[in-house]
mmCIF file of C-alpha atoms and ligand atoms in Angstrom:
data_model
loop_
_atom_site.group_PDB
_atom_site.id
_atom_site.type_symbol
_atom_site.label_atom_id
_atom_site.label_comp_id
_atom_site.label_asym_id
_atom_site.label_seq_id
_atom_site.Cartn_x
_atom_site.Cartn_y
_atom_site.Cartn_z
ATOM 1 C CA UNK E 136 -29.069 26.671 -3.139
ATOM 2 C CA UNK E 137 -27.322 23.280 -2.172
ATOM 3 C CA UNK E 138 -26.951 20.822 -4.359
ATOM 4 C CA UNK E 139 -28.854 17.512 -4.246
ATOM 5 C CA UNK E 140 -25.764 15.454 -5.214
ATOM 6 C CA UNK E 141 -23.237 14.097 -3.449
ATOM 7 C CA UNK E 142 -21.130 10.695 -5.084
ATOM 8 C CA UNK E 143 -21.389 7.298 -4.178
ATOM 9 C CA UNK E 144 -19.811 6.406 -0.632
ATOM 10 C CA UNK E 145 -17.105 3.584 -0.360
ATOM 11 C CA UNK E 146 -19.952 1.151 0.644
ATOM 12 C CA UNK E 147 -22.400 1.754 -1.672
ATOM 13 C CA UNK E 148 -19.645 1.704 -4.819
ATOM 14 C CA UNK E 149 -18.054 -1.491 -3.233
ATOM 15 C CA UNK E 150 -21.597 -2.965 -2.955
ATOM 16 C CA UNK E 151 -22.523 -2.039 -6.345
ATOM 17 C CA UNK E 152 -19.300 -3.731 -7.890
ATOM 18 C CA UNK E 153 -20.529 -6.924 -5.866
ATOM 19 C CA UNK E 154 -23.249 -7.112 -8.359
ATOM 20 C CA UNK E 155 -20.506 -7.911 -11.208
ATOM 21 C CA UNK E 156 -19.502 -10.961 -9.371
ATOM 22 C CA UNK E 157 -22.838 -12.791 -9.396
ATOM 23 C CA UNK E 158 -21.150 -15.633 -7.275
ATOM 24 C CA UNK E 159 -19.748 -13.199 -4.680
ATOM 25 C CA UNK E 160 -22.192 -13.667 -1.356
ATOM 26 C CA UNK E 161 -21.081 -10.250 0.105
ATOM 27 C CA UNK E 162 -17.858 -11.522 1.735
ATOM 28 C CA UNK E 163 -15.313 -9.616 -0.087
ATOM 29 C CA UNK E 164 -17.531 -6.550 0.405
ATOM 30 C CA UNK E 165 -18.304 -6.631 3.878
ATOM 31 C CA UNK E 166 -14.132 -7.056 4.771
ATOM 32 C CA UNK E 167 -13.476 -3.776 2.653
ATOM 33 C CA UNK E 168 -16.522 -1.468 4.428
ATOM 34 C CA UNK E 169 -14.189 -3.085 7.331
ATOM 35 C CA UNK E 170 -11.204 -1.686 6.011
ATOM 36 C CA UNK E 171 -13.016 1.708 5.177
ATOM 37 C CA UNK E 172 -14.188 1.601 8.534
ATOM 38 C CA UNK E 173 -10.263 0.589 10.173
ATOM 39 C CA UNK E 174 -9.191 3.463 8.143
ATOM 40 C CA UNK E 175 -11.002 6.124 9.597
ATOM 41 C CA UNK E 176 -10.410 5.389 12.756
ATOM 42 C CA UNK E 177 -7.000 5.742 11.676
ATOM 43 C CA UNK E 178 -7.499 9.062 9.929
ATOM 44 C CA UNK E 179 -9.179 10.775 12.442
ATOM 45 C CA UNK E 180 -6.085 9.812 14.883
ATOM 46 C CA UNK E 181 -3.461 10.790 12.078
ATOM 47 C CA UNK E 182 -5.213 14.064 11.919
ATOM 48 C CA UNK E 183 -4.677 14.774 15.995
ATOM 49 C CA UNK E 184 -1.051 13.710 15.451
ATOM 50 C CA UNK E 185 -0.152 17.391 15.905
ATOM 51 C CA UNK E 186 -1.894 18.121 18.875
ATOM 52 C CA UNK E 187 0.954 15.859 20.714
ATOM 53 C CA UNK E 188 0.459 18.154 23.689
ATOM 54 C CA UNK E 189 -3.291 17.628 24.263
ATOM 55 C CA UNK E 190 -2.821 13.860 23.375
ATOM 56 C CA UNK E 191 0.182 13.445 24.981
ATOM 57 C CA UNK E 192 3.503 11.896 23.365
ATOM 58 C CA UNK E 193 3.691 8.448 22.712
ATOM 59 C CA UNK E 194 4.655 6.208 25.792
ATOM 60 C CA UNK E 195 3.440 8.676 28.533
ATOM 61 C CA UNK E 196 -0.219 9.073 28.812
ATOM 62 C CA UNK E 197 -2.434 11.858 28.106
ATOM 63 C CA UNK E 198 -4.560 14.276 29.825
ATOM 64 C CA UNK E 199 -6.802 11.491 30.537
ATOM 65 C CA UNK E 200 -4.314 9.477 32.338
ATOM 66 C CA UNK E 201 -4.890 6.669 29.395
ATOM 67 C CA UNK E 202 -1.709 5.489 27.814
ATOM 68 C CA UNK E 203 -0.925 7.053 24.662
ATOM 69 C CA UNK E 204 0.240 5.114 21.551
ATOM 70 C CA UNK E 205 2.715 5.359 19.116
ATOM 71 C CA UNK E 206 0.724 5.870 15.911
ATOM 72 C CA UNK E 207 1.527 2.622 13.917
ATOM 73 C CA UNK E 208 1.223 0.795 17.337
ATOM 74 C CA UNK E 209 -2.549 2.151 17.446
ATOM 75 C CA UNK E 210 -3.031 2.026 13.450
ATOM 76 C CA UNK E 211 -2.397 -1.581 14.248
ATOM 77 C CA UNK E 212 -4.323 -2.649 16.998
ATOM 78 C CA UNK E 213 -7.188 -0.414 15.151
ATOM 79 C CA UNK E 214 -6.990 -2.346 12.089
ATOM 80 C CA UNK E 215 -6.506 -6.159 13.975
ATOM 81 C CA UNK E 216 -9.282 -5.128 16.195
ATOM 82 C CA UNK E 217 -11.558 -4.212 13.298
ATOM 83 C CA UNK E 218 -10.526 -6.951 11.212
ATOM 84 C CA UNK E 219 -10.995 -9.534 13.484
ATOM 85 C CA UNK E 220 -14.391 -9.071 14.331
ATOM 86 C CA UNK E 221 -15.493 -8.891 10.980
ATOM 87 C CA UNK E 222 -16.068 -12.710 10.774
ATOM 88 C CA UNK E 223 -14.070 -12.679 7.491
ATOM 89 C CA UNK E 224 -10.460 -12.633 8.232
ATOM 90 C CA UNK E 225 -8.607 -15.452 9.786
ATOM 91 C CA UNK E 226 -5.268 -13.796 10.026
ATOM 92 C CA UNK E 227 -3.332 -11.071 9.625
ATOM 93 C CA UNK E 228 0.346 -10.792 8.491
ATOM 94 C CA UNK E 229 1.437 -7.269 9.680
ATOM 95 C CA UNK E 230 4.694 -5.316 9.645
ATOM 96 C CA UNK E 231 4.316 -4.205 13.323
ATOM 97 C CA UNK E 232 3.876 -8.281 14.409
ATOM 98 C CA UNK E 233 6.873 -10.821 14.007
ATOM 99 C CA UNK E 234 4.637 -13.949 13.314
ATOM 100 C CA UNK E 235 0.415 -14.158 11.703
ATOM 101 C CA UNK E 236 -1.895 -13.108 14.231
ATOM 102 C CA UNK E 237 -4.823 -15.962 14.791
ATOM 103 C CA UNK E 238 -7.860 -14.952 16.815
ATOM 104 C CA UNK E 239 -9.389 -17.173 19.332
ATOM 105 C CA UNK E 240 -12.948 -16.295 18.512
ATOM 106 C CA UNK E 241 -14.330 -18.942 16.441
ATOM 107 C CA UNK E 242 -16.234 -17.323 14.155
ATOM 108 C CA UNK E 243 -13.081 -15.336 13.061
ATOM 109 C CA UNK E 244 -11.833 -18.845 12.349
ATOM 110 C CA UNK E 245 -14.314 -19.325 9.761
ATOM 111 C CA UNK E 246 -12.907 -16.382 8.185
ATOM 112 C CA UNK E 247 -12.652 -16.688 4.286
ATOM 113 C CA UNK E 248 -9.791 -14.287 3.312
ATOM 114 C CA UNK E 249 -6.266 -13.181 4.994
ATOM 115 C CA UNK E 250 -4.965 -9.749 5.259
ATOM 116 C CA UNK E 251 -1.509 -8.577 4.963
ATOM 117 C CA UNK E 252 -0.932 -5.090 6.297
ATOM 118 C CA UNK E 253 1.494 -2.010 6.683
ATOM 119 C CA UNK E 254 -0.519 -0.476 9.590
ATOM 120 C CA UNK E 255 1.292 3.042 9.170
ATOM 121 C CA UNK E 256 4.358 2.792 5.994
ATOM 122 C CA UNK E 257 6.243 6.233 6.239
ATOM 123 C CA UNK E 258 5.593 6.404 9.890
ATOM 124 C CA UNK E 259 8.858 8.246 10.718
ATOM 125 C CA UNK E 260 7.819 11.087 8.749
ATOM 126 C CA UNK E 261 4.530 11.506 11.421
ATOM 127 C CA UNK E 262 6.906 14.249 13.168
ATOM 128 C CA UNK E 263 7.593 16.205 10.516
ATOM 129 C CA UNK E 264 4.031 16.588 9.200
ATOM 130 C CA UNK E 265 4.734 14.684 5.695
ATOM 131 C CA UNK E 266 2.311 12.300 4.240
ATOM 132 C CA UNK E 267 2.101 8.344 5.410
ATOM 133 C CA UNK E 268 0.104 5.427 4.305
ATOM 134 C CA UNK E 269 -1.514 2.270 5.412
ATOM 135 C CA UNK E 270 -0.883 -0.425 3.115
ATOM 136 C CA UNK E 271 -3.027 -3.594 2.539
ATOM 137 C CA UNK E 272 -3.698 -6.477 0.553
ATOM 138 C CA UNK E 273 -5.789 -9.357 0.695
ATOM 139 C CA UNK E 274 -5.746 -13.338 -0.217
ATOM 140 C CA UNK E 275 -8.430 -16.091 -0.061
ATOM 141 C CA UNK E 276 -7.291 -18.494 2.209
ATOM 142 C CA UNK E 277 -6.155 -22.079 1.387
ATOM 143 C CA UNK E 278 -6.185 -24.406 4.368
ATOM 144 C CA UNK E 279 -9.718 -25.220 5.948
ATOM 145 C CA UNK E 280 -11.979 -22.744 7.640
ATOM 146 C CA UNK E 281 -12.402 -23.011 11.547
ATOM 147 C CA UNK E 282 -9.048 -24.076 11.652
ATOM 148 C CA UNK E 283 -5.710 -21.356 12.687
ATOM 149 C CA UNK E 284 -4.301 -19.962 9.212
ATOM 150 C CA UNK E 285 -0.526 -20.652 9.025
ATOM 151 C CA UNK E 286 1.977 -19.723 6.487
ATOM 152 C CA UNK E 287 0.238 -21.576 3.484
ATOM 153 C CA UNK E 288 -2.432 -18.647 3.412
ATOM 154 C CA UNK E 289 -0.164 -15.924 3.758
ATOM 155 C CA UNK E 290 3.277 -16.804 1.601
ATOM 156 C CA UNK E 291 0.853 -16.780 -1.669
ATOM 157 C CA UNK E 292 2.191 -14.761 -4.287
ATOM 158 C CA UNK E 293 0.838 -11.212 -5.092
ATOM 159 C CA UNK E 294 -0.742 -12.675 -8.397
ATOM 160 C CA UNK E 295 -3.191 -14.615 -6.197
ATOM 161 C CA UNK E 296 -4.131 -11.185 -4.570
ATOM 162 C CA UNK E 297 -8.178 -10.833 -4.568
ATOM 163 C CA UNK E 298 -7.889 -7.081 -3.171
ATOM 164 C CA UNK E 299 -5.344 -4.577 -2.765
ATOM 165 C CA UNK E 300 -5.236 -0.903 -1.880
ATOM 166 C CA UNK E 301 -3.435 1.787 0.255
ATOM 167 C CA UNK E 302 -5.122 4.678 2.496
ATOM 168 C CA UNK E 303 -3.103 7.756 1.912
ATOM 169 C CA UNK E 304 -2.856 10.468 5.080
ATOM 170 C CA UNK E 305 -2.125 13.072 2.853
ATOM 171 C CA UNK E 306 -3.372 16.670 2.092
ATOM 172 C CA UNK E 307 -6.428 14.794 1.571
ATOM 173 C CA UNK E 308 -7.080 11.228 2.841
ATOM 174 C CA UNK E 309 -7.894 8.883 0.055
ATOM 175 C CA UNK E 310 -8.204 4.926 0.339
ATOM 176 C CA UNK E 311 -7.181 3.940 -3.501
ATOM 177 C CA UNK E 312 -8.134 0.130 -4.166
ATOM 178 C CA UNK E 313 -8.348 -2.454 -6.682
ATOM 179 C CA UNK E 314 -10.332 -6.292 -6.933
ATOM 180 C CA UNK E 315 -8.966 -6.779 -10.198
ATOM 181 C CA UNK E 316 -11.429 -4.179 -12.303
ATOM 182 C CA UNK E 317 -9.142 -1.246 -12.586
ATOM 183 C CA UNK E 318 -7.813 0.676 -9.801
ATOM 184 C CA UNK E 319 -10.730 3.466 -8.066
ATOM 185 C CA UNK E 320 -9.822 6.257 -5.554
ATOM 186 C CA UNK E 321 -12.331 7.580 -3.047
ATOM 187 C CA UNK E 322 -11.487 10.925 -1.148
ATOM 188 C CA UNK E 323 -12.789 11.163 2.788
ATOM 189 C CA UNK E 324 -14.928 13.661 3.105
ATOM 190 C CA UNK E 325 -14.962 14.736 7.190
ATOM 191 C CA UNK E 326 -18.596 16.275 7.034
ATOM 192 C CA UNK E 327 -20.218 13.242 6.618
ATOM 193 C CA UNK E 328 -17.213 10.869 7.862
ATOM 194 C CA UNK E 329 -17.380 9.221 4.003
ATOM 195 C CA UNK E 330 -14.962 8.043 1.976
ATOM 196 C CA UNK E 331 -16.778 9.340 -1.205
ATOM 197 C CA UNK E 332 -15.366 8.079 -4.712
ATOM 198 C CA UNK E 333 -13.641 10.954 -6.804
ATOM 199 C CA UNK E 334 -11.263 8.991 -9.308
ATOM 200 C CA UNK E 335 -12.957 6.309 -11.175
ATOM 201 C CA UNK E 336 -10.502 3.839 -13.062
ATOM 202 C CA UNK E 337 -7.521 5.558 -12.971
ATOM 203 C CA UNK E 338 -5.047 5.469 -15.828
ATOM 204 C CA UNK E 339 -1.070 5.475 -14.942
ATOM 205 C CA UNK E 340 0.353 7.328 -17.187
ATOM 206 C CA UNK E 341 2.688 5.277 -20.064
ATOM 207 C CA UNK E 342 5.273 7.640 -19.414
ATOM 208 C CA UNK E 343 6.242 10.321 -16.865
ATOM 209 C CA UNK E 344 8.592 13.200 -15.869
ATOM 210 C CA UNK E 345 9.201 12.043 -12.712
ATOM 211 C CA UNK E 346 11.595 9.704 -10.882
ATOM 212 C CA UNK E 347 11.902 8.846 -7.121
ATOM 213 C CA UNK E 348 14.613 7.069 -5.134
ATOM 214 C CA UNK E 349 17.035 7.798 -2.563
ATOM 215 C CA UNK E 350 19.867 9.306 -4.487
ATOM 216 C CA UNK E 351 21.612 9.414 -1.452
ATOM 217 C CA UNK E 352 22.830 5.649 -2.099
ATOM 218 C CA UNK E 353 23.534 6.036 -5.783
ATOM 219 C CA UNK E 354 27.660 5.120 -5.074
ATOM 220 C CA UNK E 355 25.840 1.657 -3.828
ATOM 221 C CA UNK E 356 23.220 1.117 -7.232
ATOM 222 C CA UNK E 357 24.552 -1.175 -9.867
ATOM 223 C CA UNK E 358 25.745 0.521 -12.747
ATOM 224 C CA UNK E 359 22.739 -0.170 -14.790
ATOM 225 C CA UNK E 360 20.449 1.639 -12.318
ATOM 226 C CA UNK E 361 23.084 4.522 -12.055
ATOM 227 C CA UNK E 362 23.201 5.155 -15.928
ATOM 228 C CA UNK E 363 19.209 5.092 -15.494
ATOM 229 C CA UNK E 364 19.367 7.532 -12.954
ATOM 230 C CA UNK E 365 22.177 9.626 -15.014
ATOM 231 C CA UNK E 366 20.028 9.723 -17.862
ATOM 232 C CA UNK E 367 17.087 11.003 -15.760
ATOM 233 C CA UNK E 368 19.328 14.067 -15.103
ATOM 234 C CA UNK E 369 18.969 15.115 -19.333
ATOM 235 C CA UNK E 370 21.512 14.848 -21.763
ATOM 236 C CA UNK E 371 22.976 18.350 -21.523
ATOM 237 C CA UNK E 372 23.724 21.650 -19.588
ATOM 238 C CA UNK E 373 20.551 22.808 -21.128
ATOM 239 C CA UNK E 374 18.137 20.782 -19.204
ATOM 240 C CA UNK E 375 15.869 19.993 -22.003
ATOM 241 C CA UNK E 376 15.067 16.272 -21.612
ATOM 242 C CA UNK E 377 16.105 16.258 -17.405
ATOM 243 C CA UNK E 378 13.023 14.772 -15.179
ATOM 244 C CA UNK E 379 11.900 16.112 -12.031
ATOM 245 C CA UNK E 380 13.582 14.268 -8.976
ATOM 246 C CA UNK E 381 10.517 13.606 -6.304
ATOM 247 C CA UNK E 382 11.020 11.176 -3.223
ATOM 248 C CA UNK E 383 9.380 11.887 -0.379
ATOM 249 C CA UNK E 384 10.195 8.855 1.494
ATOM 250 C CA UNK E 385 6.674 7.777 2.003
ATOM 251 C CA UNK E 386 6.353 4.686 -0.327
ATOM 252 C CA UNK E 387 2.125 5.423 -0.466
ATOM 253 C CA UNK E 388 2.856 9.498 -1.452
ATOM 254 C CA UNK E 389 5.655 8.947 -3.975
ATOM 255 C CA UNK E 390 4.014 6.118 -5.386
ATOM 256 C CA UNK E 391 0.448 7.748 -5.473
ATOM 257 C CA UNK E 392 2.120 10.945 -7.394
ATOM 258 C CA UNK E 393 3.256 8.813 -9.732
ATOM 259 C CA UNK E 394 -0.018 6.578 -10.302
ATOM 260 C CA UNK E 395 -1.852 10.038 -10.991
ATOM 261 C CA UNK E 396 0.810 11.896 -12.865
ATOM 262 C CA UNK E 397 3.294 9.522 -14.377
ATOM 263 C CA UNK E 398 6.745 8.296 -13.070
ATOM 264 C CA UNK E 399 8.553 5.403 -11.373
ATOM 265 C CA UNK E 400 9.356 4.279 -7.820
ATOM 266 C CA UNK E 401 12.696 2.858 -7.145
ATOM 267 C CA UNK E 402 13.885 0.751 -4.319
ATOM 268 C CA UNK E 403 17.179 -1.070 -5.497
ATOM 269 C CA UNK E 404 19.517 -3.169 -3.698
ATOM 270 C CA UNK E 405 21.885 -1.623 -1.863
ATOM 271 C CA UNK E 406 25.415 -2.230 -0.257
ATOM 272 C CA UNK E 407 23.352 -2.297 3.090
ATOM 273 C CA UNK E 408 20.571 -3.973 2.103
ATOM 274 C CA UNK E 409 21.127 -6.546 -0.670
ATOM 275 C CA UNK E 410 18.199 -7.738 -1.042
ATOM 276 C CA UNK E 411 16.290 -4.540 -1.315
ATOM 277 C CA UNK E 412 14.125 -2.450 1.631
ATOM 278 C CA UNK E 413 11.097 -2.953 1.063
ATOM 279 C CA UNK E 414 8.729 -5.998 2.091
ATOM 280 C CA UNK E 415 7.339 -8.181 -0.795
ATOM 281 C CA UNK E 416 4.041 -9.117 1.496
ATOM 282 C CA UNK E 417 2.836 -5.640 2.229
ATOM 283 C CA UNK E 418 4.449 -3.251 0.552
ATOM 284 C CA UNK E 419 5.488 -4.486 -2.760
ATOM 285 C CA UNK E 420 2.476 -6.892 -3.286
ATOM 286 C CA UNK E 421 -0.318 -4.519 -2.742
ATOM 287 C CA UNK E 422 1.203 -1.705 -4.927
ATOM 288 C CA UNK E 423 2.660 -3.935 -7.848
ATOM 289 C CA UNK E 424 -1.515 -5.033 -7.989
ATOM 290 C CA UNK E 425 -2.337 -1.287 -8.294
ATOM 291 C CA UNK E 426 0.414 -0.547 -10.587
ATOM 292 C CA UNK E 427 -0.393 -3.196 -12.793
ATOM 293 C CA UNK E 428 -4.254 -2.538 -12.716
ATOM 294 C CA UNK E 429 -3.672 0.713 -13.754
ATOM 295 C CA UNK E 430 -1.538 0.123 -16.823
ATOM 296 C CA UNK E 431 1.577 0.303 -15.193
ATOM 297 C CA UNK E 432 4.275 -2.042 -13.926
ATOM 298 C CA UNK E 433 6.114 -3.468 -11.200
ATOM 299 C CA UNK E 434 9.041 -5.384 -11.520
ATOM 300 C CA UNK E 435 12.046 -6.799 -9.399
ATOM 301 C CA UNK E 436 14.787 -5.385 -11.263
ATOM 302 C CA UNK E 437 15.624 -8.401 -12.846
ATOM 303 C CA UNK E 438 12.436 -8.984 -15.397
ATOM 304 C CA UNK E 439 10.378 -10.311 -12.825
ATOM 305 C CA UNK E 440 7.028 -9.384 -12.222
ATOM 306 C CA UNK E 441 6.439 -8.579 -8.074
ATOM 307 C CA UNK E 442 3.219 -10.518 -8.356
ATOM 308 C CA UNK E 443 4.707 -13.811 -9.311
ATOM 309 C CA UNK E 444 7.202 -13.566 -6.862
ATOM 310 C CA UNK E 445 6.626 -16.749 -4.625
ATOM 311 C CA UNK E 446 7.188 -15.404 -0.692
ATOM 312 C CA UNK E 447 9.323 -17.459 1.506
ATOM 313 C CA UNK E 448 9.203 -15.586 4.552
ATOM 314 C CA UNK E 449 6.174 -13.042 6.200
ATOM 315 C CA UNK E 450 8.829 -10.248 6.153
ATOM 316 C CA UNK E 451 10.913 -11.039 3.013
ATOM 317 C CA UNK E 452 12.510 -8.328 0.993
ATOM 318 C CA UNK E 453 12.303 -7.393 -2.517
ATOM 319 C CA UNK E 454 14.349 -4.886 -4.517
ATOM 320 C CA UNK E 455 11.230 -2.778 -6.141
ATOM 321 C CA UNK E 456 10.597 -0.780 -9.422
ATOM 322 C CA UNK E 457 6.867 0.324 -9.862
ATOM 323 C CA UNK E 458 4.889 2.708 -12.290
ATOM 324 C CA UNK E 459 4.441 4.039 -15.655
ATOM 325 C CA UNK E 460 5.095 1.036 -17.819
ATOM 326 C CA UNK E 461 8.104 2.713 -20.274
ATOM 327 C CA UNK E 462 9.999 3.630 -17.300
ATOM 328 C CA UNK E 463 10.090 0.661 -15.899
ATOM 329 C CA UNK E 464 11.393 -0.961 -19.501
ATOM 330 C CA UNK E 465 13.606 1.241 -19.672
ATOM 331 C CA UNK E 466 15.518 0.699 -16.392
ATOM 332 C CA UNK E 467 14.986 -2.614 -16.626
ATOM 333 C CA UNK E 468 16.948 -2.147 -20.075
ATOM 334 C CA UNK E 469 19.552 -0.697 -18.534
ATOM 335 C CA UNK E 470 20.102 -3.278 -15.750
ATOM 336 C CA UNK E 471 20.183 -5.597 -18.645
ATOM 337 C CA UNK E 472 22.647 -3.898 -20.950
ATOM 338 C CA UNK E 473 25.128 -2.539 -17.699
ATOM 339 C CA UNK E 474 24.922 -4.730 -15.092
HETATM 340 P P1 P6P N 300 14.752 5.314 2.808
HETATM 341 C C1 P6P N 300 9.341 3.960 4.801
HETATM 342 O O1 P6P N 300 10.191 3.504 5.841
HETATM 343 C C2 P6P N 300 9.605 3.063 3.591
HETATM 344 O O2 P6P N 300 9.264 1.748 3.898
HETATM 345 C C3 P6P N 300 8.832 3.569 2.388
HETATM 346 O O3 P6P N 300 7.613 4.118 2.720
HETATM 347 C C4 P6P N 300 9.776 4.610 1.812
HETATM 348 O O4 P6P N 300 9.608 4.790 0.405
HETATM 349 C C5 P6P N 300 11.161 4.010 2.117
HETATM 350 O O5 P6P N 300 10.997 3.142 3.238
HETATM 351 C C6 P6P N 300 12.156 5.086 2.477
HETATM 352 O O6 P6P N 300 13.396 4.433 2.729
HETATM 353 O O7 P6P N 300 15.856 4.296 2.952
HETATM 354 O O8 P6P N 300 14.851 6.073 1.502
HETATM 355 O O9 P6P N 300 14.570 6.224 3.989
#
């Protein structure tokens, strides 16, 4: 006996939430079905990553003689390509591209919103089978249609953020995304080539057992972020009050643990890199939007919010502290009080 149901697809939940915008003419909707659609073009490629010898390795070609791409080169021509056909995106800021893609076609000019994108975050962990991430996050745009975008559309900060979301390569592949009404996960199902929701408005956690950063550049933290991280070891020999240490090195895994279990994310400065790792435009942006719809937070280090960070540059860095909300008081806390 099979059962009759099966739970609403990506497009018809995202065209159902159009109906609580009674302004919105479809445009917002029709540029995420284009980002479900970039995504599983993605996924199904991700998935073949293994089968390096059929495919062939990246710079040679394959058994077809066709040049074979590295997989955050073809994550981002996939999503560019997609994107700029969909008649509403006028640019794209991208980690793999040095300065905004424009597109020649006109009606792509006319293109209401901007994207900024981490085709493939993680990507270096592709070899070694662990999970990666494409990271996104979208703006209106504020000069006038049919003209190029420039920097004025894409240095906006993340508050101004109409979408945001992440695609997660994982044991599962899930695109997790937010307009503003609470964050929603959807879960690709490869039998019907869906993205089929399966976490409705999810809930961070106010408080975890889990903490993830690098620990291999603790001698370069502050002290305040050192005692946080001390403290996150327990009090005692016993163990009693230690929290789990989980950092996988994938931004989109660690930080999508945390969103469904509890925790926080931590990208300080560094001796090496001063002013943090990670990019404010699509990395930090995106996920401070998803912390914060969730309940969580996502701060700077230094009391700011992420999302009302004002961007200077497409590629600008941002120490980063992101998830359950009491964790990421309480390091802040200790920043404050140490240094
Ligand atoms: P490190 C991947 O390169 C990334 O941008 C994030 O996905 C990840 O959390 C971080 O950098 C890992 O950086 O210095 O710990 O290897």
């Amino acid at each position: 006996m099979t059962s009759n149901y099966h739970p609403p697809t990506l497009s018809e939940f995202i065209n159902e939430q159009q109906t609580a915008f009674p302004f919105a003419k479809g445009d917002l909707t029709r540029l995420l079905n284009h980002i479900g659609v970039a995504s599983k073009l993605v996924n199904r490629e991700v998935r073949a990553a293994g089968l390096v010898d059929i495919l062939g390795k990246a710079g040679k070609s394959n058994i077809q003689g066709e040049d074979v791409m590295k997989l955050d080169e073809f994550a981002n021509h996939k999503f560019i390509k997609v994107l700029s056909s969909s008649g509403e995106v006028c640019g794209i800021a991208s980690e793999e591209n040095h300065d905004i893609i424009t597109f020649d076609k006109s009606f792509a000019k006319e293109g209401k919103y901007v994207v900024c994108i981490d085709p493939l975050d993680g990507s270096s962990n592709i070899d070694v089978n662990v999970s990666i991430g494409t990271i996104f996050s979208i703006y209106r745009r504020v000069t006038d249609p049919g003209t190029d975008p420039d920097e004025r559309d894409i240095l906006q900060p993340g508050n101004k953020q109409v979408a945001a979301g992440y695609v997660i390569y994982g044991s599962s592949t899930m695109l997790v995304y937010t307009t503003g009404l609470g964050v929603t996960g959807f879960t690709y199902d490869p039998s019907i080539g869906e993205f089929c929701l399966s976490h409705y408005k999810i809930d961070m956690p106010d408080d975890g057992n889990i903490y993830s950063v690098n620990e291999g550049y603790y001698r370069q933290f502050s002290p305040g972020i050192r005692e946080y991280i001390d403290r996150c070891k327990g009090s005692d020999e016993t163990g009693g009050d230690a929290l789990s240490a989980r950092y996988i090195g994938s931004l989109v895994a660690d930080f999508h643990r945390n969103l469904m279990k509890g925790g926080i994310y931590m990208y300080p400065s560094t001796a090496q890199q001063p002013g943090g790792k990670l990019r404010l435009l699509y990395e930090c942006n995106p996920i401070a939007f998803l912390a914060e719809q969730s309940g969580g937070l996502a701060t700077d280090g230094k009391g700011r919010r992420i999302i009302d960070l004002v961007p200077e540059a497409i590629h600008q860095r941002t120490p980063f502290f992101a998830g359950s909300k009491k964790m990421v008081k309480e390091v802040e806390a200790m920043i404050r009080s140490y240094g």
